[in-house]
Every structure is written in structure tokens, then in C-alpha cells.
PDB file of C-alpha atoms in Angstrom:
ATOM      1  CA  UNK I   1     113.093 132.684  55.991  1.00 27.00           C
ATOM      2  CA  UNK I   2     114.729 133.509  58.749  1.00 28.00           C
ATOM      3  CA  UNK I   3     112.784 132.688  62.221  1.00 30.00           C
ATOM      4  CA  UNK I   4     111.945 134.913  65.116  1.00 31.00           C
ATOM      5  CA  UNK I   5     116.637 135.578  65.128  1.00 34.00           C
ATOM      6  CA  UNK I   6     116.139 137.436  62.021  1.00 36.00           C
ATOM      7  CA  UNK I   7     116.906 141.400  61.569  1.00 41.00           C
ATOM      8  CA  UNK I   8     115.316 143.880  60.084  1.00 43.00           C
ATOM      9  CA  UNK I   9     112.679 144.482  61.780  1.00 44.00           C
ATOM     10  CA  UNK I  10     109.229 143.212  61.355  1.00 40.00           C
ATOM     11  CA  UNK I  11     108.434 144.299  58.230  1.00 40.00           C
ATOM     12  CA  UNK I  12     111.156 142.550  56.571  1.00 37.00           C
ATOM     13  CA  UNK I  13     110.064 139.675  58.065  1.00 38.00           C
ATOM     14  CA  UNK I  14     107.207 139.489  56.581  1.00 36.00           C
ATOM     15  CA  UNK I  15     108.566 140.648  53.307  1.00 39.00           C
ATOM     16  CA  UNK I  16     110.800 137.273  53.608  1.00 41.00           C
ATOM     17  CA  UNK I  17     107.864 135.516  54.905  1.00 47.00           C
ATOM     18  CA  UNK I  18     105.793 136.133  51.862  1.00 52.00           C
ATOM     19  CA  UNK I  19     108.176 134.542  49.645  1.00 60.00           C
ATOM     20  CA  UNK I  20     107.204 130.933  48.542  1.00 63.00           C
ATOM     21  CA  UNK I  21     109.502 127.763  49.406  1.00 75.00           C
ATOM     22  CA  UNK I  22     110.348 125.070  47.562  1.00 79.00           C
ATOM     23  CA  UNK I  23     110.210 120.640  49.144  1.00 82.00           C
ATOM     24  CA  UNK I  24     111.762 118.550  46.487  1.00 86.00           C
ATOM     25  CA  UNK I  25     111.439 114.601  47.246  1.00 87.00           C
ATOM     26  CA  UNK I  26     112.539 111.878  45.076  1.00 89.00           C
ATOM     27  CA  UNK I  27     110.164 108.690  45.836  1.00 88.00           C
ATOM     28  CA  UNK I  28     111.515 104.916  44.242  1.00 87.00           C
ATOM     29  CA  UNK I  29     110.958 101.357  44.153  1.00 87.00           C
ATOM     30  CA  UNK I  30     113.906 100.726  41.468  1.00 82.00           C
ATOM     31  CA  UNK I  31     113.682  96.624  43.668  1.00 81.00           C
ATOM     32  CA  UNK I  32     109.514  96.602  42.333  1.00 83.00           C
ATOM     33  CA  UNK I  33     110.982  98.326  39.322  1.00 83.00           C
ATOM     34  CA  UNK I  34     109.528 101.871  39.677  1.00 87.00           C
ATOM     35  CA  UNK I  35     111.930 104.620  38.293  1.00 91.00           C
ATOM     36  CA  UNK I  36     112.312 107.359  40.569  1.00 92.00           C
ATOM     37  CA  UNK I  37     110.051 110.078  40.362  1.00 92.00           C
ATOM     38  CA  UNK I  38     110.571 113.625  41.586  1.00 93.00           C
ATOM     39  CA  UNK I  39     107.581 115.569  43.370  1.00 91.00           C
ATOM     40  CA  UNK I  40     107.927 119.202  44.084  1.00 90.00           C
ATOM     41  CA  UNK I  41     105.832 120.661  46.648  1.00 85.00           C
ATOM     42  CA  UNK I  42     105.398 124.944  46.258  1.00 81.00           C
ATOM     43  CA  UNK I  43     104.855 126.231  49.880  1.00 73.00           C
ATOM     44  CA  UNK I  44     104.763 129.732  50.979  1.00 63.00           C
ATOM     45  CA  UNK I  45     106.195 131.639  53.824  1.00 52.00           C
ATOM     46  CA  UNK I  46     108.275 129.831  56.237  1.00 49.00           C
ATOM     47  CA  UNK I  47     108.667 125.978  56.883  1.00 43.00           C
ATOM     48  CA  UNK I  48     105.369 125.454  58.673  1.00 43.00           C
ATOM     49  CA  UNK I  49     103.426 122.194  57.864  1.00 47.00           C
ATOM     50  CA  UNK I  50     100.318 123.916  56.474  1.00 44.00           C
ATOM     51  CA  UNK I  51     101.315 127.685  55.868  1.00 45.00           C
ATOM     52  CA  UNK I  52     100.607 127.219  52.586  1.00 45.00           C
ATOM     53  CA  UNK I  53      97.679 130.220  51.542  1.00 44.00           C
ATOM     54  CA  UNK I  54      94.990 127.176  50.121  1.00 49.00           C
ATOM     55  CA  UNK I  55      92.240 125.334  51.585  1.00 51.00           C
ATOM     56  CA  UNK I  56      93.235 122.000  50.513  1.00 63.00           C
ATOM     57  CA  UNK I  57      96.988 122.038  50.595  1.00 71.00           C
ATOM     58  CA  UNK I  58     100.392 123.596  48.604  1.00 78.00           C
ATOM     59  CA  UNK I  59     100.870 122.903  45.411  1.00 85.00           C
ATOM     60  CA  UNK I  60     101.968 120.018  43.876  1.00 88.00           C
ATOM     61  CA  UNK I  61     104.301 119.157  40.743  1.00 93.00           C
ATOM     62  CA  UNK I  62     104.829 115.142  39.391  1.00 94.00           C
ATOM     63  CA  UNK I  63     107.993 114.966  37.390  1.00 96.00           C
ATOM     64  CA  UNK I  64     107.657 111.560  35.721  1.00 94.00           C
ATOM     65  CA  UNK I  65     104.794 109.042  35.673  1.00 92.00           C
ATOM     66  CA  UNK I  66     106.770 105.360  35.523  1.00 92.00           C
ATOM     67  CA  UNK I  67     105.301 102.195  35.687  1.00 90.00           C
ATOM     68  CA  UNK I  68     103.487 101.728  39.443  1.00 89.00           C
ATOM     69  CA  UNK I  69     103.691 105.023  40.362  1.00 89.00           C
ATOM     70  CA  UNK I  70      99.938 104.955  41.852  1.00 86.00           C
ATOM     71  CA  UNK I  71     101.158 101.926  44.547  1.00 85.00           C
ATOM     72  CA  UNK I  72     103.923 103.577  44.963  1.00 85.00           C
ATOM     73  CA  UNK I  73     101.950 107.008  45.794  1.00 84.00           C
ATOM     74  CA  UNK I  74      99.613 105.077  48.285  1.00 81.00           C
ATOM     75  CA  UNK I  75     102.326 103.380  50.082  1.00 81.00           C
ATOM     76  CA  UNK I  76     103.587 106.612  50.732  1.00 77.00           C
ATOM     77  CA  UNK I  77     101.075 108.967  50.720  1.00 76.00           C
ATOM     78  CA  UNK I  78     102.238 111.036  54.071  1.00 70.00           C
ATOM     79  CA  UNK I  79     106.552 110.833  52.799  1.00 68.00           C
ATOM     80  CA  UNK I  80     105.795 115.059  53.508  1.00 65.00           C
ATOM     81  CA  UNK I  81     104.801 114.260  57.165  1.00 63.00           C
ATOM     82  CA  UNK I  82     101.985 113.162  59.135  1.00 61.00           C
ATOM     83  CA  UNK I  83     100.304 116.446  59.837  1.00 62.00           C
ATOM     84  CA  UNK I  84     100.869 117.692  55.915  1.00 63.00           C
ATOM     85  CA  UNK I  85      98.897 117.037  52.925  1.00 69.00           C
ATOM     86  CA  UNK I  86      98.883 113.614  51.098  1.00 75.00           C
ATOM     87  CA  UNK I  87     100.317 112.529  48.164  1.00 80.00           C
ATOM     88  CA  UNK I  88      99.246 113.500  45.738  1.00 84.00           C
ATOM     89  CA  UNK I  89      97.576 116.650  47.132  1.00 79.00           C
ATOM     90  CA  UNK I  90      94.410 118.020  46.423  1.00 79.00           C
ATOM     91  CA  UNK I  91      96.017 120.973  45.177  1.00 84.00           C
ATOM     92  CA  UNK I  92      98.653 118.841  42.167  1.00 89.00           C
ATOM     93  CA  UNK I  93      98.918 121.012  39.374  1.00 90.00           C
ATOM     94  CA  UNK I  94     100.673 119.481  36.589  1.00 93.00           C
ATOM     95  CA  UNK I  95     102.783 116.246  35.858  1.00 95.00           C
ATOM     96  CA  UNK I  96     105.596 116.666  33.659  1.00 95.00           C
ATOM     97  CA  UNK I  97     107.110 112.669  31.521  1.00 94.00           C
ATOM     98  CA  UNK I  98     110.065 112.422  29.777  1.00 92.00           C
ATOM     99  CA  UNK I  99     108.716 109.910  27.048  1.00 89.00           C
ATOM    100  CA  UNK I 100     106.393 107.995  26.232  1.00 87.00           C
ATOM    101  CA  UNK I 101     108.370 104.464  26.820  1.00 87.00           C
ATOM    102  CA  UNK I 102     106.686 102.825  30.193  1.00 87.00           C
ATOM    103  CA  UNK I 103     109.109 103.593  32.376  1.00 88.00           C
ATOM    104  CA  UNK I 104     108.531 107.881  31.920  1.00 90.00           C
ATOM    105  CA  UNK I 105     104.870 107.451  31.249  1.00 89.00           C
ATOM    106  CA  UNK I 106     103.275 103.925  32.006  1.00 90.00           C
ATOM    107  CA  UNK I 107     102.210 104.663  35.302  1.00 91.00           C
ATOM    108  CA  UNK I 108      99.438 107.716  33.915  1.00 91.00           C
ATOM    109  CA  UNK I 109      95.853 105.684  33.859  1.00 90.00           C
ATOM    110  CA  UNK I 110      96.323 104.331  37.425  1.00 90.00           C
ATOM    111  CA  UNK I 111      97.585 108.382  38.578  1.00 90.00           C
ATOM    112  CA  UNK I 112      94.752 109.641  37.025  1.00 90.00           C
ATOM    113  CA  UNK I 113      92.400 106.892  38.954  1.00 89.00           C
ATOM    114  CA  UNK I 114      93.899 108.127  41.944  1.00 88.00           C
ATOM    115  CA  UNK I 115      93.025 111.106  41.440  1.00 88.00           C
ATOM    116  CA  UNK I 116      89.867 109.894  39.767  1.00 88.00           C
ATOM    117  CA  UNK I 117      89.101 108.942  44.121  1.00 85.00           C
ATOM    118  CA  UNK I 118      90.219 111.943  45.669  1.00 83.00           C
ATOM    119  CA  UNK I 119      88.226 114.245  44.114  1.00 83.00           C
ATOM    120  CA  UNK I 120      90.183 116.110  41.396  1.00 84.00           C
ATOM    121  CA  UNK I 121      88.820 118.319  38.998  1.00 86.00           C
ATOM    122  CA  UNK I 122      91.568 118.559  36.414  1.00 88.00           C
ATOM    123  CA  UNK I 123      95.635 118.178  36.091  1.00 90.00           C
ATOM    124  CA  UNK I 124      97.946 119.653  33.429  1.00 91.00           C
ATOM    125  CA  UNK I 125      99.489 116.869  32.034  1.00 92.00           C
ATOM    126  CA  UNK I 126     102.957 118.111  29.482  1.00 91.00           C
ATOM    127  CA  UNK I 127     104.812 115.446  27.495  1.00 89.00           C
ATOM    128  CA  UNK I 128     107.173 114.618  23.954  1.00 87.00           C
ATOM    129  CA  UNK I 129     104.477 115.036  20.896  1.00 84.00           C
ATOM    130  CA  UNK I 130     102.058 112.338  20.820  1.00 84.00           C
ATOM    131  CA  UNK I 131     101.359 112.006  24.509  1.00 86.00           C
ATOM    132  CA  UNK I 132      97.644 112.900  23.154  1.00 86.00           C
ATOM    133  CA  UNK I 133      97.461 109.665  21.384  1.00 83.00           C
ATOM    134  CA  UNK I 134      97.966 106.976  24.285  1.00 82.00           C
ATOM    135  CA  UNK I 135      96.122 108.863  26.868  1.00 79.00           C
ATOM    136  CA  UNK I 136      92.380 108.769  24.602  1.00 81.00           C
ATOM    137  CA  UNK I 137      93.372 105.086  23.745  1.00 81.00           C
ATOM    138  CA  UNK I 138      93.348 104.811  27.524  1.00 83.00           C
ATOM    139  CA  UNK I 139      90.247 106.553  28.203  1.00 78.00           C
ATOM    140  CA  UNK I 140      88.206 104.813  25.170  1.00 79.00           C
ATOM    141  CA  UNK I 141      89.715 100.799  25.644  1.00 83.00           C
ATOM    142  CA  UNK I 142      91.214 100.880  28.898  1.00 85.00           C
ATOM    143  CA  UNK I 143      90.049 102.499  32.105  1.00 85.00           C
ATOM    144  CA  UNK I 144      87.172 105.744  32.290  1.00 83.00           C
ATOM    145  CA  UNK I 145      86.490 108.622  34.181  1.00 83.00           C
ATOM    146  CA  UNK I 146      84.942 111.505  34.082  1.00 84.00           C
ATOM    147  CA  UNK I 147      87.093 113.763  35.933  1.00 84.00           C
ATOM    148  CA  UNK I 148      90.000 114.888  36.301  1.00 88.00           C
ATOM    149  CA  UNK I 149      89.894 116.486  33.114  1.00 88.00           C
ATOM    150  CA  UNK I 150      93.466 115.969  31.530  1.00 89.00           C
ATOM    151  CA  UNK I 151      94.827 118.734  29.927  1.00 89.00           C
ATOM    152  CA  UNK I 152      97.521 117.683  27.846  1.00 89.00           C
ATOM    153  CA  UNK I 153     100.095 119.789  26.162  1.00 86.00           C
ATOM    154  CA  UNK I 154     102.683 118.119  23.392  1.00 85.00           C
ATOM    155  CA  UNK I 155     105.922 119.524  23.246  1.00 81.00           C
ATOM    156  CA  UNK I 156     106.112 122.548  20.190  1.00 69.00           C
ATOM    157  CA  UNK I 157     108.874 123.479  18.605  1.00 54.00           C
ATOM    158  CA  UNK I 158     107.015 125.806  16.453  1.00 50.00           C
ATOM    159  CA  UNK I 159     104.880 127.585  18.574  1.00 47.00           C
ATOM    160  CA  UNK I 160     106.318 131.539  19.778  1.00 42.00           C
ATOM    161  CA  UNK I 161     108.250 130.274  22.788  1.00 44.00           C
ATOM    162  CA  UNK I 162     110.668 127.616  20.518  1.00 49.00           C
ATOM    163  CA  UNK I 163     109.054 125.315  22.472  1.00 47.00           C
ATOM    164  CA  UNK I 164     110.949 125.795  25.874  1.00 74.00           C
ATOM    165  CA  UNK I 165     108.142 127.150  28.369  1.00 80.00           C
ATOM    166  CA  UNK I 166     106.250 124.762  29.494  1.00 83.00           C
ATOM    167  CA  UNK I 167     104.286 125.458  32.420  1.00 87.00           C
ATOM    168  CA  UNK I 168     103.846 128.895  34.347  1.00 86.00           C
ATOM    169  CA  UNK I 169     101.390 129.891  36.641  1.00 84.00           C
ATOM    170  CA  UNK I 170     102.052 131.905  40.355  1.00 81.00           C
ATOM    171  CA  UNK I 171     104.576 130.253  41.477  1.00 82.00           C
ATOM    172  CA  UNK I 172     106.715 127.923  39.486  1.00 85.00           C
ATOM    173  CA  UNK I 173     107.638 128.165  36.182  1.00 87.00           C
ATOM    174  CA  UNK I 174     108.830 124.863  33.949  1.00 90.00           C
ATOM    175  CA  UNK I 175     110.980 125.453  30.800  1.00 88.00           C
ATOM    176  CA  UNK I 176     111.961 122.072  28.622  1.00 89.00           C
ATOM    177  CA  UNK I 177     114.722 121.117  26.690  1.00 90.00           C
ATOM    178  CA  UNK I 178     115.406 118.239  23.866  1.00 89.00           C
ATOM    179  CA  UNK I 179     118.717 120.259  22.240  1.00 88.00           C
ATOM    180  CA  UNK I 180     117.513 121.013  19.855  1.00 83.00           C
ATOM    181  CA  UNK I 181     119.239 123.733  17.678  1.00 80.00           C
ATOM    182  CA  UNK I 182     116.191 125.924  17.146  1.00 77.00           C
ATOM    183  CA  UNK I 183     115.029 126.539  21.102  1.00 80.00           C
ATOM    184  CA  UNK I 184     115.602 129.779  22.705  1.00 75.00           C
ATOM    185  CA  UNK I 185     116.867 130.157  26.561  1.00 79.00           C
ATOM    186  CA  UNK I 186     117.143 133.974  26.101  1.00 67.00           C
ATOM    187  CA  UNK I 187     115.406 135.430  29.742  1.00 62.00           C
ATOM    188  CA  UNK I 188     115.668 132.797  31.880  1.00 71.00           C
ATOM    189  CA  UNK I 189     117.371 133.999  34.494  1.00 64.00           C
ATOM    190  CA  UNK I 190     114.322 136.397  34.672  1.00 64.00           C
ATOM    191  CA  UNK I 191     111.949 134.239  36.641  1.00 50.00           C
ATOM    192  CA  UNK I 192     108.858 136.356  36.253  1.00 55.00           C
ATOM    193  CA  UNK I 193     108.937 136.561  32.722  1.00 54.00           C
ATOM    194  CA  UNK I 194     106.074 135.237  30.284  1.00 56.00           C
ATOM    195  CA  UNK I 195     102.484 135.293  30.318  1.00 59.00           C
ATOM    196  CA  UNK I 196     100.784 132.228  32.530  1.00 64.00           C
ATOM    197  CA  UNK I 197     100.705 128.783  30.420  1.00 69.00           C
ATOM    198  CA  UNK I 198      99.144 126.746  29.683  1.00 71.00           C
ATOM    199  CA  UNK I 199      95.865 129.194  28.215  1.00 67.00           C
ATOM    200  CA  UNK I 200      93.142 127.121  29.656  1.00 68.00           C
ATOM    201  CA  UNK I 201      90.660 129.046  27.215  1.00 66.00           C
ATOM    202  CA  UNK I 202      92.512 126.928  24.360  1.00 71.00           C
ATOM    203  CA  UNK I 203      92.033 123.660  25.350  1.00 80.00           C
ATOM    204  CA  UNK I 204      89.203 121.757  23.752  1.00 80.00           C
ATOM    205  CA  UNK I 205      88.081 117.632  24.892  1.00 83.00           C
ATOM    206  CA  UNK I 206      89.023 114.990  22.415  1.00 83.00           C
ATOM    207  CA  UNK I 207      85.530 113.308  21.616  1.00 79.00           C
ATOM    208  CA  UNK I 208      83.679 111.610  25.071  1.00 80.00           C
ATOM    209  CA  UNK I 209      86.716 111.304  26.811  1.00 84.00           C
ATOM    210  CA  UNK I 210      88.116 113.591  29.489  1.00 87.00           C
ATOM    211  CA  UNK I 211      91.438 114.533  27.827  1.00 87.00           C
ATOM    212  CA  UNK I 212      91.507 118.185  26.900  1.00 88.00           C
ATOM    213  CA  UNK I 213      94.089 119.073  23.994  1.00 84.00           C
ATOM    214  CA  UNK I 214      95.712 122.115  23.208  1.00 75.00           C
ATOM    215  CA  UNK I 215      94.245 124.065  20.043  1.00 66.00           C
ATOM    216  CA  UNK I 216      97.803 126.273  19.719  1.00 58.00           C
ATOM    217  CA  UNK I 217     100.230 125.843  16.540  1.00 50.00           C
ATOM    218  CA  UNK I 218     101.319 122.068  15.594  1.00 53.00           C
ATOM    219  CA  UNK I 219     104.740 120.874  14.210  1.00 52.00           C
ATOM    220  CA  UNK I 220     104.624 117.813  11.711  1.00 49.00           C
ATOM    221  CA  UNK I 221     106.467 114.761  12.991  1.00 49.00           C
ATOM    222  CA  UNK I 222     107.645 113.808  16.432  1.00 50.00           C
ATOM    223  CA  UNK I 223     109.688 116.548  19.179  1.00 59.00           C
ATOM    224  CA  UNK I 224     112.178 113.791  20.338  1.00 74.00           C
ATOM    225  CA  UNK I 225     112.539 112.814  24.596  1.00 85.00           C
ATOM    226  CA  UNK I 226     113.024 115.603  26.641  1.00 91.00           C
ATOM    227  CA  UNK I 227     115.946 115.452  28.092  1.00 93.00           C
ATOM    228  CA  UNK I 228     115.809 118.423  30.789  1.00 94.00           C
ATOM    229  CA  UNK I 229     113.382 120.075  32.561  1.00 94.00           C
ATOM    230  CA  UNK I 230     114.185 123.693  34.078  1.00 92.00           C
ATOM    231  CA  UNK I 231     112.518 124.739  37.151  1.00 90.00           C
ATOM    232  CA  UNK I 232     111.858 128.483  38.607  1.00 87.00           C
ATOM    233  CA  UNK I 233     110.786 129.852  41.650  1.00 83.00           C
ATOM    234  CA  UNK I 234     108.991 132.742  41.343  1.00 79.00           C
ATOM    235  CA  UNK I 235     110.012 135.732  43.924  1.00 70.00           C
ATOM    236  CA  UNK I 236     113.505 134.069  44.311  1.00 73.00           C
ATOM    237  CA  UNK I 237     115.277 133.566  41.172  1.00 75.00           C
ATOM    238  CA  UNK I 238     116.401 130.396  42.601  1.00 81.00           C
ATOM    239  CA  UNK I 239     116.989 127.484  39.641  1.00 88.00           C
ATOM    240  CA  UNK I 240     116.673 123.707  39.976  1.00 92.00           C
ATOM    241  CA  UNK I 241     117.349 121.109  36.796  1.00 95.00           C
ATOM    242  CA  UNK I 242     115.831 117.483  35.891  1.00 96.00           C
ATOM    243  CA  UNK I 243     118.351 115.830  33.691  1.00 96.00           C
ATOM    244  CA  UNK I 244     116.935 112.526  32.219  1.00 95.00           C
ATOM    245  CA  UNK I 245     119.457 111.587  29.685  1.00 95.00           C
ATOM    246  CA  UNK I 246     119.272 107.857  29.395  1.00 92.00           C
ATOM    247  CA  UNK I 247     122.416 107.274  27.098  1.00 95.00           C
ATOM    248  CA  UNK I 248     125.643 109.494  26.777  1.00 96.00           C
ATOM    249  CA  UNK I 249     124.412 110.694  23.779  1.00 96.00           C
ATOM    250  CA  UNK I 250     121.924 112.058  24.678  1.00 95.00           C
ATOM    251  CA  UNK I 251     124.123 113.769  27.926  1.00 96.00           C
ATOM    252  CA  UNK I 252     127.154 115.004  25.170  1.00 96.00           C
ATOM    253  CA  UNK I 253     123.888 116.661  23.398  1.00 94.00           C
ATOM    254  CA  UNK I 254     122.367 118.205  26.307  1.00 94.00           C
ATOM    255  CA  UNK I 255     125.884 119.732  27.118  1.00 94.00           C
ATOM    256  CA  UNK I 256     126.526 121.237  23.560  1.00 92.00           C
ATOM    257  CA  UNK I 257     122.792 122.937  23.648  1.00 88.00           C
ATOM    258  CA  UNK I 258     121.725 126.407  24.484  1.00 88.00           C
ATOM    259  CA  UNK I 259     119.975 125.081  27.720  1.00 90.00           C
ATOM    260  CA  UNK I 260     123.020 124.158  29.141  1.00 91.00           C
ATOM    261  CA  UNK I 261     125.368 127.309  28.409  1.00 88.00           C
ATOM    262  CA  UNK I 262     121.996 129.494  29.003  1.00 89.00           C
ATOM    263  CA  UNK I 263     122.701 128.393  33.352  1.00 90.00           C
ATOM    264  CA  UNK I 264     126.411 128.291  33.080  1.00 87.00           C
ATOM    265  CA  UNK I 265     125.865 132.325  32.169  1.00 86.00           C
ATOM    266  CA  UNK I 266     123.415 132.327  34.692  1.00 84.00           C
ATOM    267  CA  UNK I 267     126.114 133.529  37.692  1.00 73.00           C
ATOM    268  CA  UNK I 268     126.782 131.424  40.954  1.00 72.00           C
ATOM    269  CA  UNK I 269     124.726 130.213  43.365  1.00 75.00           C
ATOM    270  CA  UNK I 270     121.155 130.476  40.770  1.00 82.00           C
ATOM    271  CA  UNK I 271     121.220 127.403  40.082  1.00 89.00           C
ATOM    272  CA  UNK I 272     120.958 125.598  43.454  1.00 86.00           C
ATOM    273  CA  UNK I 273     120.150 122.079  42.322  1.00 92.00           C
ATOM    274  CA  UNK I 274     120.972 119.337  39.472  1.00 94.00           C
ATOM    275  CA  UNK I 275     118.701 116.052  39.575  1.00 95.00           C
ATOM    276  CA  UNK I 276     119.873 113.250  37.667  1.00 95.00           C
ATOM    277  CA  UNK I 277     117.315 110.651  36.641  1.00 93.00           C
ATOM    278  CA  UNK I 278     119.828 108.484  34.673  1.00 93.00           C
ATOM    279  CA  UNK I 279     121.041 105.145  35.543  1.00 91.00           C
ATOM    280  CA  UNK I 280     125.011 104.931  37.561  1.00 90.00           C
ATOM    281  CA  UNK I 281     126.014 103.109  34.190  1.00 92.00           C
ATOM    282  CA  UNK I 282     125.164 106.061  32.231  1.00 94.00           C
ATOM    283  CA  UNK I 283     126.402 108.724  35.036  1.00 92.00           C
ATOM    284  CA  UNK I 284     130.029 107.511  35.254  1.00 92.00           C
ATOM    285  CA  UNK I 285     130.543 108.126  31.627  1.00 95.00           C
ATOM    286  CA  UNK I 286     132.916 110.511  30.490  1.00 96.00           C
ATOM    287  CA  UNK I 287     130.452 111.960  28.343  1.00 96.00           C
ATOM    288  CA  UNK I 288     127.999 112.443  31.508  1.00 96.00           C
ATOM    289  CA  UNK I 289     131.231 113.826  33.578  1.00 95.00           C
ATOM    290  CA  UNK I 290     131.648 115.904  31.240  1.00 95.00           C
ATOM    291  CA  UNK I 291     127.988 117.393  31.647  1.00 95.00           C
ATOM    292  CA  UNK I 292     128.497 117.772  35.124  1.00 94.00           C
ATOM    293  CA  UNK I 293     131.478 119.944  35.477  1.00 93.00           C
ATOM    294  CA  UNK I 294     129.998 122.353  32.792  1.00 92.00           C
ATOM    295  CA  UNK I 295     128.155 123.613  35.960  1.00 91.00           C
ATOM    296  CA  UNK I 296     130.239 122.973  38.807  1.00 88.00           C
ATOM    297  CA  UNK I 297     128.587 125.585  40.918  1.00 85.00           C
ATOM    298  CA  UNK I 298     125.595 123.619  41.394  1.00 90.00           C
ATOM    299  CA  UNK I 299     124.616 120.376  43.740  1.00 91.00           C
ATOM    300  CA  UNK I 300     124.467 117.628  41.353  1.00 93.00           C
ATOM    301  CA  UNK I 301     122.366 114.570  42.890  1.00 92.00           C
ATOM    302  CA  UNK I 302     121.511 111.618  41.569  1.00 92.00           C
ATOM    303  CA  UNK I 303     117.830 110.150  42.066  1.00 92.00           C
ATOM    304  CA  UNK I 304     118.978 106.550  41.379  1.00 88.00           C
ATOM    305  CA  UNK I 305     118.778 104.616  45.058  1.00 72.00           C
ATOM    306  CA  UNK I 306     122.707 105.216  46.497  1.00 67.00           C
ATOM    307  CA  UNK I 307     121.352 107.062  48.634  1.00 52.00           C
ATOM    308  CA  UNK I 308     120.752 110.441  47.360  1.00 55.00           C
ATOM    309  CA  UNK I 309     124.362 110.508  46.514  1.00 65.00           C
ATOM    310  CA  UNK I 310     125.974 113.909  45.415  1.00 69.00           C
ATOM    311  CA  UNK I 311     128.491 113.936  42.479  1.00 68.00           C
ATOM    312  CA  UNK I 312     130.266 115.994  39.908  1.00 58.00           C
TER     313      UNK I 312
END
């Protein structure tokens, strides 16, 4: 939003200041075997350090929970500014993982113990089919905690939204894609569409653990790895995408799926940023380059260690 020099009078400036801004930060320690993690922090108003409208800090969202995450976050606890909130913020709302492998979900237990020490009440966890079982096993056999409650939603192609809408609150919507042919992407350009998700009344605790599983309809069989998370910043319509294709074949599949076609149809300027978690040897393949070229209007940035290199 504009500062003192912005035109339109006080009313227009107040309207601009009410729009949320998203601050995106990538943390990584690939030399120590910790894969990149995206931290999204949503702030209301202009870039005032603590102008976020809550007493405990601006809402944060994590994309990725690799092994070593808790130590990495402790090391970079003030990476978002000395006057800003810690990492993770007391208002951490949700964690999104793409797979069950250690590079995707190996740091979940350490993260939740970190949240326990910081006094978090609850956090949402969204991942592929099967994410609930290792979490319950961890609570029962590896580490124990009473809080935070972990509200787990597994990717489900069988519910009414065809599995694409993973999370929605008053600031942000997150949609996911496994490039399954049954996914629906109508309404992608409407940032206000869809009810809040998940529905907090639809969770039940799993045994004596702090894990709470969604009681929604479940389909048999795995959903496959999540290849992309699509972030929609509400009240602005801006879109960012986190791509998590580990192979050229996955990139080709994502390129041919409905998400990429819907993003290309949104028009220039709507898809602002595409973050790629893939390793460089995958990014440099012909199939991955086709994926990048299919969205020419977006800024493509690698989350890997070439200094945030842009390409495309």
C-alpha cells in the first residue's frame, strides 16, 4: 500500500491500508541436510513492523517440515526482523507438507515439541493420505505432549471440492494439486470463494494423543504426492504457487493437469510468484523447463541454494 504520497484522499488510503500483505521467507540449510521451507506471514496494513491487528503476532503458515526444521527455526528465530514476531509466531496457523518422506515431514515431531514449549494451543496439519498414522505413532512411541492439538486433514479426492481446497481463513486460501484428472479448478480466480476450511467441528481426537483427525468422507488408497500448493491472498486476488516436483515426470504431469491451465487462464499479473523446491538437476530438464515456460508472466524463483536465482 502507498504511504504519505499516495493519492485518493484519507478514505482511499485507509482502504488500501486494510488490505493484507504477504511476506514470504525461505529458510534452508542444505549443507546440514535441511531442505528449504517457505514461511508465509500475512500482515494487515502497510509495512509497519507490528501492524497486524492481533495481540500475539501476525498469522504464519509453513510449507514443508523437513528433518532438522526445529533446530533451523531456533537458529533463525528472528529472521523476519528484530522488532517482529519470532519464528514460529504464536499465531502459526497451519503447516503444509507434500509427502511422507523425511525431506517433507521428518521435522514434524520436533516442530510440535517447539510449539509445546512456546505454549501453542493448536495447529492445522495438511498432507497426503497417510499423514495421520505416523503422527499418532510419534505421539505414542517417540514423544509426548498435551498441546498443541494437531488438527490433521489428509488430501482427499473424494470430497465435494475434489480435494483442491486444503485450507481457507479470513486472509488466505491454499489449494493443492496432485495432477489428478478429477481435480476441479473452477473459481480459482475468486479469492473469496469457498467456506472456511477445515471445519473445526469436524475433528475428533485419535485415542489419547493430541492428534485430531478429520471425520470427513475418506476414499480408499493413497492420494499420491502433492505436486503444488496454490496460495490466494484474499481481498487482493494475488496468487503464488509452491511447486514440489521431485522428478521431470512429475513436472510433466503437473504441466498437463488442470491447475496449470487454470493459472495460465487467469491473466497477466494475477500469478505473481512461482517458487520451485526442486533440485537444480531436475529444474534443468526439458520437461521442467516446459512447466516454467507455460507461465511466462510469473516470476519463477528457486528455493535452493543458488541465492534465490530467478529463471524462466
